[in-house]
Amino acid sequence: MPSQPRLRAISKSEKTFDLSAYLERTTAAVNTGFERLLPKAATKPSTIHTAMRYSLFAGGKRLRPALCIAAAEACGGNLEDAVPYACAVECIHTYSLIHDDLPAMDNDDFRRGKPTNHKVFGEGIAILAGDGLLTQAFEILAEAKAAKRYPHNITVLELAKASGSLQLIAGQVADLEGEGKKLDEKELRYIHERKTSALLTCSTRLGGMSANCTSAQLEALTDFGYHVGLAFQVIDDILDVTQSSEQLGKTAGKDVAAQKATYPSIVGLENSRQIAKKLTGKAFAALVPFRAKAVALEGLAKYLLERDR
Ligand code: GRG
């Protein structure tokens, strides 16, 4: 039974890992990084910089940055070098949420417990705030300290591919086109791999790159990111039908209302929970080569499985 010792080793190291302290530390470092890396709100034209900062500082969970930093640490790197990489991914993530909330897409009024960007600044500025963050991500990455094995052309390509029309945007297109249609599990997985897992995988890979990881480490981080990304989205689908809007900080029940295919709608709630657990088990297994250095990645994967918002 090869999987049992792995899972046992993980629960042992988790006992010594304080996830909330870790998230506090990584979030604080990323917020400080943003203060340094972003134009100030008052910088002309101040409307756009205020709008970009509004969504960036609206209270997101900062999971992608935490995964990025934890991946760097698993490879022997440090928080300071990983922060710009983490900020770049969070800029992409936040841009995608601003655009996803627009009336032409998911048409949402509520995100991260606050009115959505277009509700506060209007649609034109919200589109531009998303564009601004998308561009800012690449500026940050191009100016980040590059590790020996991963020069800027590699890291920029990494983020461009994860955010582009074959991954994040492909997932969003398939999601839009799938509304009201009966999708099967394979088609749903296609969406989840691109809309969610691609950017989570990119987070762990960029973290590894910031730490000058080996190719074997990069492969393990890819395997981990992929499975944790899929588990994350299955849980997101579950939370959409089991939690309140207040709890989630965004409108609950949107998937059902928009007639979107989700794991619970295709395989049922209990099977969805089992699938998320299985995916997390695979993510854990990918961490074996990192031994004790993967303690933060393990803690984050466990948290993502058990989260309630
Ligand atoms: C507009 C190109 C484009 C893409 C949009 C982000 C997105 C793709 C759609 C939003 C809906 C959705 C279910 C996305 C999947 C990823 C996801 C679950 C995002 C929410 O991530 P959290 O929970 O959010 O980490 P916070 O606000 O905590 O950062």
GROMACS .gro file of C-alpha atoms and ligand atoms in nm:
model
  338
    1MET     CA    1   0.000   0.000   0.000
    2PRO     CA    2   0.235   0.278  -0.116
    3SER     CA    3  -0.003   0.566  -0.044
    4GLN     CA    4  -0.044   0.501   0.330
    5PRO     CA    5   0.305   0.585   0.459
    6ARG     CA    6   0.297   0.906   0.253
    7LEU     CA    7  -0.026   1.026   0.408
    8ARG     CA    8   0.095   0.927   0.755
    9ALA     CA    9   0.413   1.129   0.712
   10ILE     CA   10   0.211   1.430   0.609
   11SER     CA   11  -0.026   1.434   0.903
   12LYS     CA   12   0.271   1.408   1.138
   13SER     CA   13   0.440   1.720   0.999
   14GLU     CA   14   0.112   1.910   0.993
   15LYS     CA   15   0.096   1.898   1.372
   16THR     CA   16   0.385   2.141   1.388
   17PHE     CA   17   0.256   2.370   1.116
   18ASP     CA   18   0.053   2.680   1.206
   19LEU     CA   19  -0.141   2.761   0.890
   20SER     CA   20  -0.300   3.086   1.006
   21ALA     CA   21   0.038   3.222   1.114
   22TYR     CA   22   0.179   3.115   0.777
   23LEU     CA   23  -0.101   3.283   0.582
   24GLU     CA   24  -0.061   3.595   0.794
   25ARG     CA   25   0.311   3.607   0.721
   26THR     CA   26   0.277   3.546   0.345
   27THR     CA   27  -0.018   3.787   0.311
   28ALA     CA   28   0.168   4.062   0.496
   29ALA     CA   29   0.475   4.013   0.276
   30VAL     CA   30   0.266   4.020  -0.040
   31ASN     CA   31   0.077   4.332   0.072
   32THR     CA   32   0.406   4.508   0.147
   33GLY     CA   33   0.532   4.389  -0.193
   34PHE     CA   34   0.230   4.542  -0.364
   35GLU     CA   35   0.291   4.875  -0.190
   36ARG     CA   36   0.637   4.877  -0.342
   37LEU     CA   37   0.550   4.734  -0.684
   38LEU     CA   38   0.226   4.912  -0.771
   39PRO     CA   39   0.168   5.276  -0.861
   40LYS     CA   40   0.025   5.466  -0.560
   41ALA     CA   41  -0.350   5.531  -0.567
   42ALA     CA   42  -0.288   5.903  -0.614
   43THR     CA   43  -0.064   5.850  -0.920
   44LYS     CA   44  -0.226   6.006  -1.225
   45PRO     CA   45  -0.468   5.885  -1.354
   46SER     CA   46  -0.568   5.815  -0.999
   47THR     CA   47  -0.906   5.657  -1.085
   48ILE     CA   48  -0.743   5.357  -1.247
   49HIS     CA   49  -0.482   5.308  -0.976
   50THR     CA   50  -0.750   5.343  -0.707
   51ALA     CA   51  -0.965   5.086  -0.889
   52MET     CA   52  -0.676   4.840  -0.932
   53ARG     CA   53  -0.590   4.869  -0.563
   54TYR     CA   54  -0.957   4.846  -0.460
   55SER     CA   55  -0.985   4.489  -0.586
   56LEU     CA   56  -0.631   4.387  -0.496
   57PHE     CA   57  -0.682   4.493  -0.135
   58ALA     CA   58  -1.046   4.382  -0.105
   59GLY     CA   59  -0.961   4.092   0.126
   60GLY     CA   60  -0.891   3.798  -0.105
   61LYS     CA   61  -0.756   3.488   0.065
   62ARG     CA   62  -0.415   3.527  -0.108
   63LEU     CA   63  -0.396   3.153  -0.164
   64ARG     CA   64  -0.200   3.168  -0.488
   65PRO     CA   65   0.069   3.387  -0.333
   66ALA     CA   66   0.089   3.154  -0.033
   67LEU     CA   67   0.127   2.854  -0.263
   68CYS     CA   68   0.396   3.036  -0.461
   69ILE     CA   69   0.595   3.123  -0.149
   70ALA     CA   70   0.547   2.777   0.003
   71ALA     CA   71   0.673   2.618  -0.322
   72ALA     CA   72   0.980   2.842  -0.312
   73GLU     CA   73   1.047   2.740   0.047
   74ALA     CA   74   1.002   2.371  -0.040
   75CYS     CA   75   1.286   2.415  -0.289
   76GLY     CA   76   1.514   2.589  -0.040
   77GLY     CA   77   1.427   2.941  -0.157
   78ASN     CA   78   1.308   3.235   0.050
   79LEU     CA   79   1.005   3.455   0.091
   80GLU     CA   80   1.178   3.775  -0.017
   81ASP     CA   81   1.276   3.643  -0.361
   82ALA     CA   82   0.937   3.476  -0.412
   83VAL     CA   83   0.720   3.781  -0.328
   84PRO     CA   84   0.731   3.951  -0.671
   85TYR     CA   85   0.639   3.618  -0.835
   86ALA     CA   86   0.352   3.579  -0.588
   87CYS     CA   87   0.235   3.936  -0.655
   88ALA     CA   88   0.241   3.880  -1.032
   89VAL     CA   89   0.013   3.576  -1.002
   90GLU     CA   90  -0.224   3.759  -0.766
   91CYS     CA   91  -0.251   4.045  -1.019
   92ILE     CA   92  -0.361   3.798  -1.287
   93HIS     CA   93  -0.604   3.631  -1.050
   94THR     CA   94  -0.758   3.964  -0.945
   95TYR     CA   95  -0.787   4.087  -1.304
   96SER     CA   96  -0.970   3.764  -1.393
   97LEU     CA   97  -1.214   3.813  -1.106
   98ILE     CA   98  -1.286   4.177  -1.202
   99HIS     CA   99  -1.360   4.075  -1.560
  100ASP     CA  100  -1.553   3.767  -1.455
  101ASP     CA  101  -1.783   3.984  -1.243
  102LEU     CA  102  -1.871   4.220  -1.531
  103PRO     CA  103  -2.229   4.225  -1.660
  104ALA     CA  104  -2.114   4.070  -1.989
  105MET     CA  105  -1.976   3.771  -1.800
  106ASP     CA  106  -2.101   3.648  -1.461
  107ASN     CA  107  -2.270   3.978  -1.376
  108ASP     CA  108  -2.195   3.980  -1.005
  109ASP     CA  109  -2.246   4.263  -0.756
  110PHE     CA  110  -2.050   4.116  -0.473
  111ARG     CA  111  -1.691   3.987  -0.443
  112ARG     CA  112  -1.459   3.939  -0.149
  113GLY     CA  113  -1.740   4.067   0.071
  114LYS     CA  114  -1.751   4.401  -0.110
  115PRO     CA  115  -1.930   4.556  -0.410
  116THR     CA  116  -1.761   4.442  -0.732
  117ASN     CA  117  -1.521   4.674  -0.913
  118HIS     CA  118  -1.770   4.783  -1.180
  119LYS     CA  119  -2.034   4.855  -0.913
  120VAL     CA  120  -1.796   5.106  -0.753
  121PHE     CA  121  -1.608   5.250  -1.051
  122GLY     CA  122  -1.835   5.176  -1.349
  123GLU     CA  123  -1.786   4.922  -1.625
  124GLY     CA  124  -1.533   5.117  -1.829
  125ILE     CA  125  -1.292   5.167  -1.540
  126ALA     CA  126  -1.344   4.809  -1.419
  127ILE     CA  127  -1.243   4.675  -1.761
  128LEU     CA  128  -0.939   4.901  -1.755
  129ALA     CA  129  -0.853   4.806  -1.395
  130GLY     CA  130  -0.849   4.441  -1.507
  131ASP     CA  131  -0.635   4.533  -1.808
  132GLY     CA  132  -0.406   4.735  -1.581
  133LEU     CA  133  -0.354   4.440  -1.345
  134LEU     CA  134  -0.298   4.199  -1.632
  135THR     CA  135  -0.023   4.421  -1.769
  136GLN     CA  136   0.115   4.500  -1.424
  137ALA     CA  137   0.171   4.129  -1.362
  138PHE     CA  138   0.418   4.103  -1.647
  139GLU     CA  139   0.591   4.426  -1.550
  140ILE     CA  140   0.643   4.291  -1.197
  141LEU     CA  141   0.771   3.959  -1.326
  142ALA     CA  142   1.005   4.117  -1.578
  143GLU     CA  143   1.158   4.325  -1.298
  144ALA     CA  144   1.182   4.042  -1.044
  145LYS     CA  145   1.519   3.894  -0.953
  146ALA     CA  146   1.558   3.595  -1.188
  147ALA     CA  147   1.720   3.273  -1.068
  148LYS     CA  148   2.002   3.122  -1.272
  149ARG     CA  149   1.804   2.839  -1.432
  150TYR     CA  150   1.498   3.056  -1.500
  151PRO     CA  151   1.573   3.381  -1.683
  152HIS     CA  152   1.292   3.631  -1.747
  153ASN     CA  153   1.188   3.487  -2.083
  154ILE     CA  154   1.108   3.156  -1.907
  155THR     CA  155   0.917   3.306  -1.615
  156VAL     CA  156   0.723   3.550  -1.833
  157LEU     CA  157   0.634   3.268  -2.073
  158GLU     CA  158   0.516   3.060  -1.777
  159LEU     CA  159   0.269   3.327  -1.665
  160ALA     CA  160   0.163   3.415  -2.020
  161LYS     CA  161   0.080   3.053  -2.099
  162ALA     CA  162  -0.120   2.999  -1.780
  163SER     CA  163  -0.318   3.320  -1.838
  164GLY     CA  164  -0.362   3.292  -2.213
  165SER     CA  165  -0.620   3.165  -2.459
  166LEU     CA  166  -0.517   2.800  -2.413
  167GLN     CA  167  -0.554   2.801  -2.035
  168LEU     CA  168  -0.729   3.061  -1.811
  169ILE     CA  169  -0.912   3.230  -2.098
  170ALA     CA  170  -0.993   2.894  -2.262
  171GLY     CA  171  -1.152   2.784  -1.934
  172GLN     CA  172  -1.357   3.100  -1.915
  173VAL     CA  173  -1.473   3.063  -2.277
  174ALA     CA  174  -1.575   2.700  -2.220
  175ASP     CA  175  -1.749   2.807  -1.900
  176LEU     CA  176  -1.947   3.079  -2.080
  177GLU     CA  177  -2.034   2.852  -2.371
  178GLY     CA  178  -2.131   2.568  -2.138
  179GLU     CA  179  -2.401   2.767  -1.956
  180GLY     CA  180  -2.738   2.596  -1.982
  181LYS     CA  181  -2.582   2.292  -2.149
  182LYS     CA  182  -2.552   1.944  -2.005
  183LEU     CA  183  -2.180   1.879  -1.974
  184ASP     CA  184  -2.023   1.551  -1.877
  185GLU     CA  185  -1.746   1.509  -1.618
  186LYS     CA  186  -1.473   1.518  -1.886
  187GLU     CA  187  -1.597   1.848  -2.027
  188LEU     CA  188  -1.626   1.992  -1.676
  189ARG     CA  189  -1.271   1.884  -1.598
  190TYR     CA  190  -1.152   2.061  -1.913
  191ILE     CA  191  -1.299   2.384  -1.772
  192HIS     CA  192  -1.161   2.332  -1.422
  193GLU     CA  193  -0.813   2.247  -1.546
  194ARG     CA  194  -0.796   2.574  -1.734
  195LYS     CA  195  -1.008   2.817  -1.535
  196THR     CA  196  -0.864   2.722  -1.198
  197SER     CA  197  -0.587   2.466  -1.198
  198ALA     CA  198  -0.365   2.638  -1.457
  199LEU     CA  199  -0.307   2.946  -1.241
  200LEU     CA  200  -0.261   2.745  -0.922
  201THR     CA  201  -0.006   2.526  -1.101
  202CYS     CA  202   0.163   2.839  -1.231
  203SER     CA  203   0.180   2.971  -0.872
  204THR     CA  204   0.371   2.669  -0.745
  205ARG     CA  205   0.592   2.651  -1.055
  206LEU     CA  206   0.685   3.018  -1.037
  207GLY     CA  207   0.761   2.979  -0.667
  208GLY     CA  208   0.994   2.692  -0.752
  209MET     CA  209   1.154   2.896  -1.029
  210SER     CA  210   1.216   3.188  -0.793
  211ALA     CA  211   1.415   2.940  -0.582
  212ASN     CA  212   1.615   2.805  -0.878
  213CYS     CA  213   1.450   2.463  -0.842
  214THR     CA  214   1.573   2.154  -1.024
  215SER     CA  215   1.370   2.008  -1.312
  216ALA     CA  216   1.262   1.718  -1.088
  217GLN     CA  217   1.136   1.966  -0.827
  218LEU     CA  218   0.953   2.161  -1.097
  219GLU     CA  219   0.783   1.845  -1.213
  220ALA     CA  220   0.673   1.761  -0.860
  221LEU     CA  221   0.540   2.116  -0.811
  222THR     CA  222   0.347   2.085  -1.138
  223ASP     CA  223   0.192   1.759  -1.024
  224PHE     CA  224   0.105   1.909  -0.685
  225GLY     CA  225  -0.036   2.234  -0.833
  226TYR     CA  226  -0.247   2.050  -1.089
  227HIS     CA  227  -0.415   1.824  -0.835
  228VAL     CA  228  -0.455   2.087  -0.566
  229GLY     CA  229  -0.600   2.321  -0.832
  230LEU     CA  230  -0.862   2.068  -0.936
  231ALA     CA  231  -0.947   1.988  -0.574
  232PHE     CA  232  -0.980   2.361  -0.507
  233GLN     CA  233  -1.238   2.399  -0.783
  234VAL     CA  234  -1.438   2.091  -0.681
  235ILE     CA  235  -1.455   2.240  -0.329
  236ASP     CA  236  -1.553   2.576  -0.479
  237ASP     CA  237  -1.842   2.404  -0.658
  238ILE     CA  238  -1.946   2.237  -0.331
  239LEU     CA  239  -1.929   2.564  -0.135
  240ASP     CA  240  -2.143   2.738  -0.395
  241VAL     CA  241  -2.433   2.509  -0.302
  242THR     CA  242  -2.365   2.457   0.067
  243GLN     CA  243  -2.263   2.802   0.200
  244SER     CA  244  -2.430   3.141   0.227
  245SER     CA  245  -2.328   3.455   0.037
  246GLU     CA  246  -2.221   3.610   0.369
  247GLN     CA  247  -1.992   3.317   0.440
  248LEU     CA  248  -1.839   3.320   0.091
  249GLY     CA  249  -1.812   3.696   0.045
  250LYS     CA  250  -1.962   3.647  -0.301
  251THR     CA  251  -2.304   3.549  -0.429
  252ALA     CA  252  -2.375   3.187  -0.337
  253GLY     CA  253  -2.588   2.964  -0.558
  254LYS     CA  254  -2.468   3.136  -0.876
  255ASP     CA  255  -2.380   2.812  -1.053
  256VAL     CA  256  -2.730   2.671  -1.017
  257ALA     CA  257  -2.887   3.005  -1.113
  258ALA     CA  258  -2.668   3.028  -1.426
  259GLN     CA  259  -2.737   2.661  -1.504
  260LYS     CA  260  -2.367   2.583  -1.489
  261ALA     CA  261  -2.236   2.232  -1.481
  262THR     CA  262  -2.057   2.166  -1.151
  263TYR     CA  263  -1.926   1.858  -0.974
  264PRO     CA  264  -2.225   1.842  -0.737
  265SER     CA  265  -2.467   1.877  -1.029
  266ILE     CA  266  -2.298   1.600  -1.228
  267VAL     CA  267  -2.186   1.347  -0.964
  268GLY     CA  268  -2.368   1.462  -0.650
  269LEU     CA  269  -2.240   1.625  -0.330
  270GLU     CA  270  -2.098   1.319  -0.156
  271ASN     CA  271  -1.913   1.195  -0.465
  272SER     CA  272  -1.778   1.547  -0.516
  273ARG     CA  273  -1.635   1.542  -0.163
  274GLN     CA  274  -1.472   1.206  -0.233
  275ILE     CA  275  -1.324   1.335  -0.560
  276ALA     CA  276  -1.180   1.641  -0.382
  277LYS     CA  277  -1.025   1.413  -0.118
  278LYS     CA  278  -0.876   1.184  -0.380
  279LEU     CA  279  -0.728   1.478  -0.571
  280THR     CA  280  -0.579   1.615  -0.249
  281GLY     CA  281  -0.428   1.272  -0.179
  282LYS     CA  282  -0.258   1.288  -0.519
  283ALA     CA  283  -0.133   1.638  -0.441
  284PHE     CA  284   0.013   1.512  -0.111
  285ALA     CA  285   0.184   1.225  -0.291
  286ALA     CA  286   0.359   1.471  -0.523
  287LEU     CA  287   0.524   1.631  -0.220
  288VAL     CA  288   0.707   1.322  -0.097
  289PRO     CA  289   1.044   1.421  -0.254
  290PHE     CA  290   1.045   1.751  -0.061
  291ARG     CA  291   1.015   1.574   0.276
  292ALA     CA  292   0.983   1.815   0.571
  293LYS     CA  293   1.038   2.119   0.348
  294ALA     CA  294   0.688   2.069   0.206
  295VAL     CA  295   0.520   2.134   0.540
  296ALA     CA  296   0.360   2.460   0.422
  297LEU     CA  297   0.243   2.312   0.091
  298GLU     CA  298   0.091   2.020   0.282
  299GLY     CA  299  -0.084   2.252   0.525
  300LEU     CA  300  -0.220   2.463   0.242
  301ALA     CA  301  -0.349   2.160   0.049
  302LYS     CA  302  -0.525   2.034   0.361
  303TYR     CA  303  -0.674   2.378   0.424
  304LEU     CA  304  -0.797   2.405   0.065
  305LEU     CA  305  -0.978   2.074   0.105
  306GLU     CA  306  -1.134   2.167   0.437
  307ARG     CA  307  -1.206   2.536   0.379
  308ASP     CA  308  -1.558   2.675   0.425
  309ARG     CA  309  -1.526   2.996   0.222
  310GRG     C1  310  -1.205   3.673  -1.715
  310GRG     C2  311  -1.014   3.557  -1.832
  310GRG     C3  312  -1.116   3.559  -1.726
  310GRG     C4  313  -1.121   3.452  -1.644
  310GRG     C5  314  -1.210   3.445  -1.531
  310GRG     C6  315  -1.165   3.384  -1.221
  310GRG     C7  316  -1.251   3.328  -1.326
  310GRG     C8  317  -1.194   3.313  -1.464
  310GRG     C9  318  -1.378   3.301  -1.298
  310GRG    C10  319  -1.437   3.327  -1.164
  310GRG    C11  320  -1.517   3.215  -1.116
  310GRG    C12  321  -1.440   3.096  -1.077
  310GRG    C13  322  -1.515   2.988  -1.011
  310GRG    C14  323  -1.312   3.087  -1.100
  310GRG    C15  324  -1.228   2.972  -1.068
  310GRG    C16  325  -1.120   3.015  -0.980
  310GRG    C17  326  -1.173   3.057  -0.847
  310GRG    C18  327  -1.240   2.958  -0.764
  310GRG    C19  328  -1.157   3.181  -0.810
  310GRG    C20  329  -1.181   3.231  -0.673
  310GRG     O1  330  -1.059   3.215  -0.606
  310GRG     P1  331  -1.041   3.244  -0.452
  310GRG     O2  332  -1.146   3.169  -0.376
  310GRG     O3  333  -1.074   3.398  -0.446
  310GRG     O4  334  -0.900   3.218  -0.417
  310GRG     P2  335  -1.016   3.512  -0.349
  310GRG     O5  336  -1.116   3.623  -0.365
  310GRG     O6  337  -1.008   3.461  -0.210
  310GRG     O7  338  -0.883   3.549  -0.405
   0.00000   0.00000   0.00000
